[in-house]
mmCIF file of C-alpha atoms in Angstrom:
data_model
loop_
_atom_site.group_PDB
_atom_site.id
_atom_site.type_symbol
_atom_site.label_atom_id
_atom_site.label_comp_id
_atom_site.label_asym_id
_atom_site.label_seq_id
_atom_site.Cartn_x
_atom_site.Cartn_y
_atom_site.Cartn_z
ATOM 1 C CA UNK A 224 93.360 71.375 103.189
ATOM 2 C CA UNK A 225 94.342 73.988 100.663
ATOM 3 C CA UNK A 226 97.787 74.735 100.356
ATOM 4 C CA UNK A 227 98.442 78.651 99.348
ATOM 5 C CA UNK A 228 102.395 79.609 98.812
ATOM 6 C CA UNK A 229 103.139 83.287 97.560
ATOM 7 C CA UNK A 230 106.455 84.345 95.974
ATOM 8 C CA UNK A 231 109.079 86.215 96.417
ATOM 9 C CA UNK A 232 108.497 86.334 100.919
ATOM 10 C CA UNK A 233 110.285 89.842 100.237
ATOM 11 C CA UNK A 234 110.567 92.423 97.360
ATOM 12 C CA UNK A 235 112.647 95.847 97.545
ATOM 13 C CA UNK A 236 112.359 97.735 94.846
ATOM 14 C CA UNK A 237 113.138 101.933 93.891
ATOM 15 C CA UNK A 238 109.639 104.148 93.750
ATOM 16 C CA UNK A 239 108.488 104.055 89.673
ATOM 17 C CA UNK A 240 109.362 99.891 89.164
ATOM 18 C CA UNK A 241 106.801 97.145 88.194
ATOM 19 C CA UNK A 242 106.205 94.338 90.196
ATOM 20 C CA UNK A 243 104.283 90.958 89.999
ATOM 21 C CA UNK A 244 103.740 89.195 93.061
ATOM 22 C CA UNK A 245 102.330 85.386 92.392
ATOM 23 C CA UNK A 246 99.994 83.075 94.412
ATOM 24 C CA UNK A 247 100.051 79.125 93.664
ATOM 25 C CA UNK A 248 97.037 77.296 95.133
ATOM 26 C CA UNK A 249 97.331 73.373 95.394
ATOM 27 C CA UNK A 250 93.696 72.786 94.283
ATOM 28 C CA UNK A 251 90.258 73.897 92.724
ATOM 29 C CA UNK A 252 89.198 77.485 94.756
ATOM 30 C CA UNK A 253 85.785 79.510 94.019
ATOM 31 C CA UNK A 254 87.378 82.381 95.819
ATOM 32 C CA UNK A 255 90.228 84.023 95.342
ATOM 33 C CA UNK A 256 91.035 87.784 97.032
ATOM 34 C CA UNK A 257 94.207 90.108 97.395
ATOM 35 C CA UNK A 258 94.909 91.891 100.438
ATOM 36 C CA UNK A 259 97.306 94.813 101.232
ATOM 37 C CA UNK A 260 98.259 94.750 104.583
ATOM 38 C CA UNK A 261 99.499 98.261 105.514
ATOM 39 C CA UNK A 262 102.685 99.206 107.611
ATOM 40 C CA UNK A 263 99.991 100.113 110.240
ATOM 41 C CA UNK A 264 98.515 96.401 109.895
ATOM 42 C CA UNK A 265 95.472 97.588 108.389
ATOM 43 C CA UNK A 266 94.215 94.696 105.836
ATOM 44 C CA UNK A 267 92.208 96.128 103.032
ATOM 45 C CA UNK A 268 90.603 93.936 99.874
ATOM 46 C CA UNK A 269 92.225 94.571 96.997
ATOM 47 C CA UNK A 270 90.282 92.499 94.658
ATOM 48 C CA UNK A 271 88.016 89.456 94.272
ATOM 49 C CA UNK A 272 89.319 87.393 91.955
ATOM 50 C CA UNK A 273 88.319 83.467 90.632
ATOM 51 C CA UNK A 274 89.526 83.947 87.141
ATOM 52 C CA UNK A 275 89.746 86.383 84.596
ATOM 53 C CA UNK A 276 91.748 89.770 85.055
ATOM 54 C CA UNK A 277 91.076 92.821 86.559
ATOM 55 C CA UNK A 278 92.467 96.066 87.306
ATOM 56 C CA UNK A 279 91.998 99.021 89.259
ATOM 57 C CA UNK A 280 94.367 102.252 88.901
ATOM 58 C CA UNK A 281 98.190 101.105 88.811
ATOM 59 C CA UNK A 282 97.310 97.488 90.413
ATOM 60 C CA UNK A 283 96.233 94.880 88.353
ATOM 61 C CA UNK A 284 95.342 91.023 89.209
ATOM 62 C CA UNK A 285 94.916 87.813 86.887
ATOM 63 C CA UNK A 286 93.737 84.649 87.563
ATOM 64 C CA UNK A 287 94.432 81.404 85.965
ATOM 65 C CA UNK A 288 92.290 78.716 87.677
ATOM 66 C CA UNK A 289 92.809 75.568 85.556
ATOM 67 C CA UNK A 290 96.477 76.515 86.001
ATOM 68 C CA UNK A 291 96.128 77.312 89.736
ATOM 69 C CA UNK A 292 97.832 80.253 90.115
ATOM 70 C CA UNK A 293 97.295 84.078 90.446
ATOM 71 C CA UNK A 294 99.722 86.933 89.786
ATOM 72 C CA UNK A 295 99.113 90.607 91.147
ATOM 73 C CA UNK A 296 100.725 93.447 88.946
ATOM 74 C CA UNK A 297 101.598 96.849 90.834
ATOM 75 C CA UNK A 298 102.988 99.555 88.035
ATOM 76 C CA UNK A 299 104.552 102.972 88.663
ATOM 77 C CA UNK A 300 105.528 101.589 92.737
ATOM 78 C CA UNK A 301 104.494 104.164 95.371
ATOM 79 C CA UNK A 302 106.196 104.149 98.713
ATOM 80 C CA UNK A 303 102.569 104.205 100.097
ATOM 81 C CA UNK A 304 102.595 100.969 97.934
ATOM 82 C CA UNK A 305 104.326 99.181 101.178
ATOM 83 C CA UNK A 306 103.673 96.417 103.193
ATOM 84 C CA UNK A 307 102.378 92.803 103.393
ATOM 85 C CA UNK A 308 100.745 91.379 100.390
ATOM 86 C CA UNK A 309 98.713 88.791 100.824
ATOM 87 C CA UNK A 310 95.991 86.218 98.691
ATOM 88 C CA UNK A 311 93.568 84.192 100.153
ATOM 89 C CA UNK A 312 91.531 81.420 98.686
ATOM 90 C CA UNK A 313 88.261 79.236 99.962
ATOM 91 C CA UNK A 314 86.465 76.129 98.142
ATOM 92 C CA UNK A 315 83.152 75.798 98.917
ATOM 93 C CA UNK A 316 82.354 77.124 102.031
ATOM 94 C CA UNK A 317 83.839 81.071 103.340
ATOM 95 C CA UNK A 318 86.228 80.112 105.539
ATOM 96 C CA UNK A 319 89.717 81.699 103.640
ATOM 97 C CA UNK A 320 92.873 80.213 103.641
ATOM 98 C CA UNK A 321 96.084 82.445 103.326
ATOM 99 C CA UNK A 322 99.247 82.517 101.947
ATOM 100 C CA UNK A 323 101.789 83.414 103.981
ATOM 101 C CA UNK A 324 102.575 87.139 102.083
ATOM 102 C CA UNK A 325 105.183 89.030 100.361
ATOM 103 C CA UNK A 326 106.669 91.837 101.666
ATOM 104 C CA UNK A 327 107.451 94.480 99.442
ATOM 105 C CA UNK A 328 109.215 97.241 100.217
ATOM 106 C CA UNK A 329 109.234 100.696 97.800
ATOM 107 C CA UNK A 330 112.453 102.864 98.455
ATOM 108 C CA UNK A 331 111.961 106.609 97.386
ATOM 109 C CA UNK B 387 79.486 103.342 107.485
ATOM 110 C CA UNK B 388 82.165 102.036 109.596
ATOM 111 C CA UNK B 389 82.073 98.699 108.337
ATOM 112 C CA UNK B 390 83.782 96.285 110.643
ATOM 113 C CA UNK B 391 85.199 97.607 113.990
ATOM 114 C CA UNK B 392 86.952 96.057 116.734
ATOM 115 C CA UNK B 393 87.689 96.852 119.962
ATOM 116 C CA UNK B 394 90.309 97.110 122.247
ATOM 117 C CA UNK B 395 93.357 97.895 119.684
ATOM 118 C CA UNK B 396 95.925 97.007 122.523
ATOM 119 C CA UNK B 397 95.510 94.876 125.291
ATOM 120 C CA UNK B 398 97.608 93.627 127.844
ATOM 121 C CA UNK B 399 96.511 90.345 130.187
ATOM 122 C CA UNK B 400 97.869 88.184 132.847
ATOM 123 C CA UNK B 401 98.658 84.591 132.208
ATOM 124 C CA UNK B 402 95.590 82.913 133.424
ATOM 125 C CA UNK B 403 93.599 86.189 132.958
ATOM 126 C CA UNK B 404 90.097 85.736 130.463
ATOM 127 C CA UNK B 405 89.030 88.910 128.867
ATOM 128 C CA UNK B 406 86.315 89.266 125.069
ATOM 129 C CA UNK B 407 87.762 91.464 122.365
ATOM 130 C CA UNK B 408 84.819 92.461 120.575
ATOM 131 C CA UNK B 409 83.964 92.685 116.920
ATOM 132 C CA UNK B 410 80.419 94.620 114.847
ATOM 133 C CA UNK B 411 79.558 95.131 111.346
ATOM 134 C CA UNK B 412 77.347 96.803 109.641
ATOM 135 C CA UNK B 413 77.373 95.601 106.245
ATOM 136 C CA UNK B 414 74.393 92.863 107.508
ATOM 137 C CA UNK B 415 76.870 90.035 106.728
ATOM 138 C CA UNK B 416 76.023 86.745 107.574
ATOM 139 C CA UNK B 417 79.668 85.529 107.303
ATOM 140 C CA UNK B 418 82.140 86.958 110.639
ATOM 141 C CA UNK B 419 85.458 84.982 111.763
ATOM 142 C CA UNK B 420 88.573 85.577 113.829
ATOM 143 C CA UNK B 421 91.791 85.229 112.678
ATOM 144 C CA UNK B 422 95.077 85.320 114.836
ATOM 145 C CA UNK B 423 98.358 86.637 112.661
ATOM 146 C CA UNK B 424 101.608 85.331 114.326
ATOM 147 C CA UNK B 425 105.144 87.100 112.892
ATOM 148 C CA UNK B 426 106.008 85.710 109.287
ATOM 149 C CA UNK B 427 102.814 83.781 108.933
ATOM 150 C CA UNK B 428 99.611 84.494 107.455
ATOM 151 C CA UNK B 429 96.099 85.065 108.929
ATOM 152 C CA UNK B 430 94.761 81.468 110.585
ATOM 153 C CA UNK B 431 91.346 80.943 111.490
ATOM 154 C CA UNK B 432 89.961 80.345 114.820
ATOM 155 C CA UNK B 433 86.359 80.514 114.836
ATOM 156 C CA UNK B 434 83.792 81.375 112.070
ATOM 157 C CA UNK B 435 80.152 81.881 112.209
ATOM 158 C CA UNK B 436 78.037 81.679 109.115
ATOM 159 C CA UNK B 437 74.872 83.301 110.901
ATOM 160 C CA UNK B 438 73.411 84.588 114.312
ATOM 161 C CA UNK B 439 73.074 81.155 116.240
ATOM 162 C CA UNK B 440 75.320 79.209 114.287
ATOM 163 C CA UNK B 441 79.492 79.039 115.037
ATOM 164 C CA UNK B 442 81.760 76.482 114.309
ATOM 165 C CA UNK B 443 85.809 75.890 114.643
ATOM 166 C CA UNK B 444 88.785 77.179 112.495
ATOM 167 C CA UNK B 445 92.109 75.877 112.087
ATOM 168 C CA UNK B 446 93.453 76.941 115.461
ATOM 169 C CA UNK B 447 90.285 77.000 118.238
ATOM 170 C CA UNK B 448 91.784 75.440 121.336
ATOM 171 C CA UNK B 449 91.654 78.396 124.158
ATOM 172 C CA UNK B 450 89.071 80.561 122.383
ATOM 173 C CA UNK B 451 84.542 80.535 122.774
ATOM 174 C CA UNK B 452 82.775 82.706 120.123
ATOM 175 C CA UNK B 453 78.988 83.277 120.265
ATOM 176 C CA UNK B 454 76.738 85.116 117.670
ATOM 177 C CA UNK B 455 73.317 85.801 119.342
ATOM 178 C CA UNK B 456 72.984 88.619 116.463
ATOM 179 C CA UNK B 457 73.531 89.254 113.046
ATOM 180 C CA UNK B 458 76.028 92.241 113.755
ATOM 181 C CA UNK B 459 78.030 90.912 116.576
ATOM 182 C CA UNK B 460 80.483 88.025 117.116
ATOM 183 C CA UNK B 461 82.861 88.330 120.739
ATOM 184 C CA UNK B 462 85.973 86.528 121.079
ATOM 185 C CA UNK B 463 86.480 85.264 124.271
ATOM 186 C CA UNK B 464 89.562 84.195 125.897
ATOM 187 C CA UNK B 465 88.903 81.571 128.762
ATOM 188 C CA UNK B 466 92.290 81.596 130.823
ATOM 189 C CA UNK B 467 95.292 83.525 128.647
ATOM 190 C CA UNK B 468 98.435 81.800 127.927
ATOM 191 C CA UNK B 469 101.871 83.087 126.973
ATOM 192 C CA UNK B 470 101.061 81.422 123.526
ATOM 193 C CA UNK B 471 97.946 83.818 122.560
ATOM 194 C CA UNK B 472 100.182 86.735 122.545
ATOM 195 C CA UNK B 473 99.567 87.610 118.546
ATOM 196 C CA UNK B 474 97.465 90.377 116.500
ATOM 197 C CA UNK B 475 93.680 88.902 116.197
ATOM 198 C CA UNK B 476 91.248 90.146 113.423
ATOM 199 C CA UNK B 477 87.849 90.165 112.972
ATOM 200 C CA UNK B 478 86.234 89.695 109.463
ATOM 201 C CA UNK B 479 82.878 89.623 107.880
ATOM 202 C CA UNK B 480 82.321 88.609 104.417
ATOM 203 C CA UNK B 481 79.547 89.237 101.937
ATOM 204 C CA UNK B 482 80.218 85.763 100.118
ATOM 205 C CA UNK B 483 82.959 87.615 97.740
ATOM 206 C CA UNK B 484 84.582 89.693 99.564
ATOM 207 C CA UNK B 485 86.179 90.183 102.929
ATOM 208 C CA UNK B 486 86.459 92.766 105.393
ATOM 209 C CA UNK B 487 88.412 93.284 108.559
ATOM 210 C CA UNK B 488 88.636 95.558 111.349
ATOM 211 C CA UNK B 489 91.213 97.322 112.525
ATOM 212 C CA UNK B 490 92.949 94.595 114.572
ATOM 213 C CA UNK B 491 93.632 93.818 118.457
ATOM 214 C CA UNK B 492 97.375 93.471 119.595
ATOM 215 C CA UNK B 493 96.871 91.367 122.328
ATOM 216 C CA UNK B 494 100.542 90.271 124.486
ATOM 217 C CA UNK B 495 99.983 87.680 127.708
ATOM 218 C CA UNK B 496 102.743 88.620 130.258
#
């Protein structure tokens, strides 16, 4: 099966930094989503995301697929910006495989 | 629209106990699964269903029946509880692109 690895596992960083939070994928995906997992375990879709970039407010996401490999961009760190980051990729068929997250932690 | 809600949020069983945590959407999805999350891992699949009728297994099954007799529900059901199925389960339903959950069931076997 798909193999999804996400780096750093952990992240602490002071409220205002940048971070980029990456997502290597061992083969060919036609899926590719971000999830924020809250501190109250809530999971919420950040973005949908085969190739290409995209952004939306402070968070940003790009995709290289030939390269295998996404990287999600968080600017201007919130503390609400806490928790469990996760991607998730399928190939074919719906059923998503995860990465096993980054945690990143915003200190005010 | 409350999208994807599942219910009980906490639950509490017996080893050899069976119970259903239950899962709707309203988003007319064809696409629902369970997950389990385990500390430090990701999200792993147990069951999926692709359409009312029509279920099939996930990476980790053993223990678990799901049924889909209609478009907006899909039960989880727990045959005889074990120690090892203490974790946080999510539902999901998908539109093809993207994925939604509910709210999540904290489930610990005593």
């Amino acid at each position: 099966g798909i193999q999804v690895e996400q780096s750093p596992p952990d992240l602490i960083l002071q409220e205002g930094a940048n971070s980029t939070l990456r997502c290597n994928f061992s083969d060919s995906v036609n899926n590719l989503q971000w999830f924020h997992q809250n501190p109250w375990g809530q999971l919420i879709n950040l973005f949908y995301i085969p190739s290409g970039t995209k952004q939306n407010g402070r968070l940003s996401a790009t995709t290289v697929a030939t390269e295998r490999y996404s990287l999600l961009y968080i600017s201007s760190s919130q503390t609400t910006d806490s928790g469990v980051y996760f991607c998730a990729v399928n190939f074919g068929n719906e059923k998503l495989t995860f990465g096993t997250g980054t945690r990143l932690t915003i200190i005010p | 629209n409350a999208g994807v809600t599942q219910t009980p949020k906490f639950q509490v069983l017996k080893t050899g106990q069976s119970m259903t945590l239950q899962c709707a959407q309203d988003m007319n999805h064809e696409y629902m699964s369970w997950y389990r999350q385990d500390p430090g891992m990701g999200l792993r699949l147990i069951h999926y269903s692709v359409g009312a009728g029509i279920t099939d297994q996930g990476e980790v099954p053993n223990g678990y029946n799901v049924s889909r007799s209609t478009t907006e529900d899909f039960p989880l059901r727990l045959l005889s509880a074990a120690p090892s199925q203490t974790s946080v389960y999510f539902c999901a339903s998908s539109s093809g692109i993207k994925a939604f959950f509910g709210q999540g069931t904290r489930l610990t076997v005593v």
